[in-house]
C-alpha angles and dihedrals in degrees: 000000000000118000136194099014136270096284093077114115095210119059124192127189116198112204107201117206119202111273092017119168111262096202093056092048092048091049089054100045102038095066088057092052092047093046088059092046095048093044092047092226138074103269093153134038126182144178137192123234136177135189093257098033089238133107118296126217114224125213094271092053098257115137118225121198120226131200101225149343131258097314130149115288133185114285091234095055117109115232119211116192110209111206135177135148124013093006094169090064097040092050098087131186090252092056092047091049092050093049092049090050092050090048090054088053090055102252118158106241129197138178127208127198104346092348086101088070089058091051090048092050089052089053092243096126097054107127092009135108112240145165138207136183108300092241090061096040098097093045092053092050091052093047098040110022092166093069118097094232121189134183094233120132088243140353128209109192116165109299094345123089126182131178131187097232129237107074094336094097087063091061091046093050092046088053091050090049089050091051094047105033107014138266095273091066093043092051091047089053090049090052090052089054093047087242107148103179123042111207122221132214087267091066117094128223106236131062117257115273093254090052092047096050095036092235128108103204113132097207093047090050091050093051092050090049089053089050094050091049094049106049096128093044106032119209119228119248091246092054091047089052091049090053090064098033095252135124119249089248092052090050090051091052091047093055093043092051099048106023102024093230138081122265088246092054093046091049091050091052091052091051093047091048089053090048092052091052091051092048093051099041108034140048092234115138116253090248090053090050090051092053092045090057098046102266113132092182118060090202091054089048092052092047093051092044093051092048092052103037101023091235137074124258089248095053090045090061090049095235134111113244128215121272088263091053092048090052093057095042 
């Protein structure tokens, strides 16, 4: 549905994928509405489209009406792909073809939440910096290793825009408003949204490690950072201890005191969490997932996975493995 009239000098087309995230979409469109209201004139117009031209159901079950399907649009309109759950399935050949066509016509194209995966699948992020929701970060790297993927809340790189989802599209849109119409308008829009601190592309998505674990201990945070950065090639407890000038016994006591588990157990949980994300979000084989998370033995991987999640990697994915896969699970 078109908004704000035809006189607007900035046009935005929101392509809604099935099961898209409503919060990310709202964070992207509301700054445009408020920019018009604060400016007192229609600076921005927008419309919603879907592959079928019919209403789309977002991830929370709400249906959103659209104005049309994948028709021709002006070459200077910005396209924003709104992704969410199960983006691999909802990214269809027709959508990929349309996006590639629009890229050839010079449209600026962005993806919010998992919409970046759709852009990557279309080949539109090759040679570009990009970001995606932290939960999908590892899967995108595995599927598209050629992309320069960051953990920023958003990335604006040439005619490609990506945002991590959640409230991050708000920061991206406020930055675009700043670039196009000036910082005074962007700050006025932020004030209207009770948004006191606009993040930049230098801000990262996740809380710091101390904030996430609820413990402010510099050596503990450093060890966990080492663990998170070495999932595929795990570091031994003695080497982790050496990194922070501690003995293995001191490191053990540190983890027991603050996290109520051993360093080995905590490391294993990190690796299994990464494995679960890859199983749910990529088409990688179970054996490939095992190797990507530091397990050299598929049977050991399955045993550890079952002990932690009370299911096998194959059942987690919801598929039936081959006889060989069933044997090792």
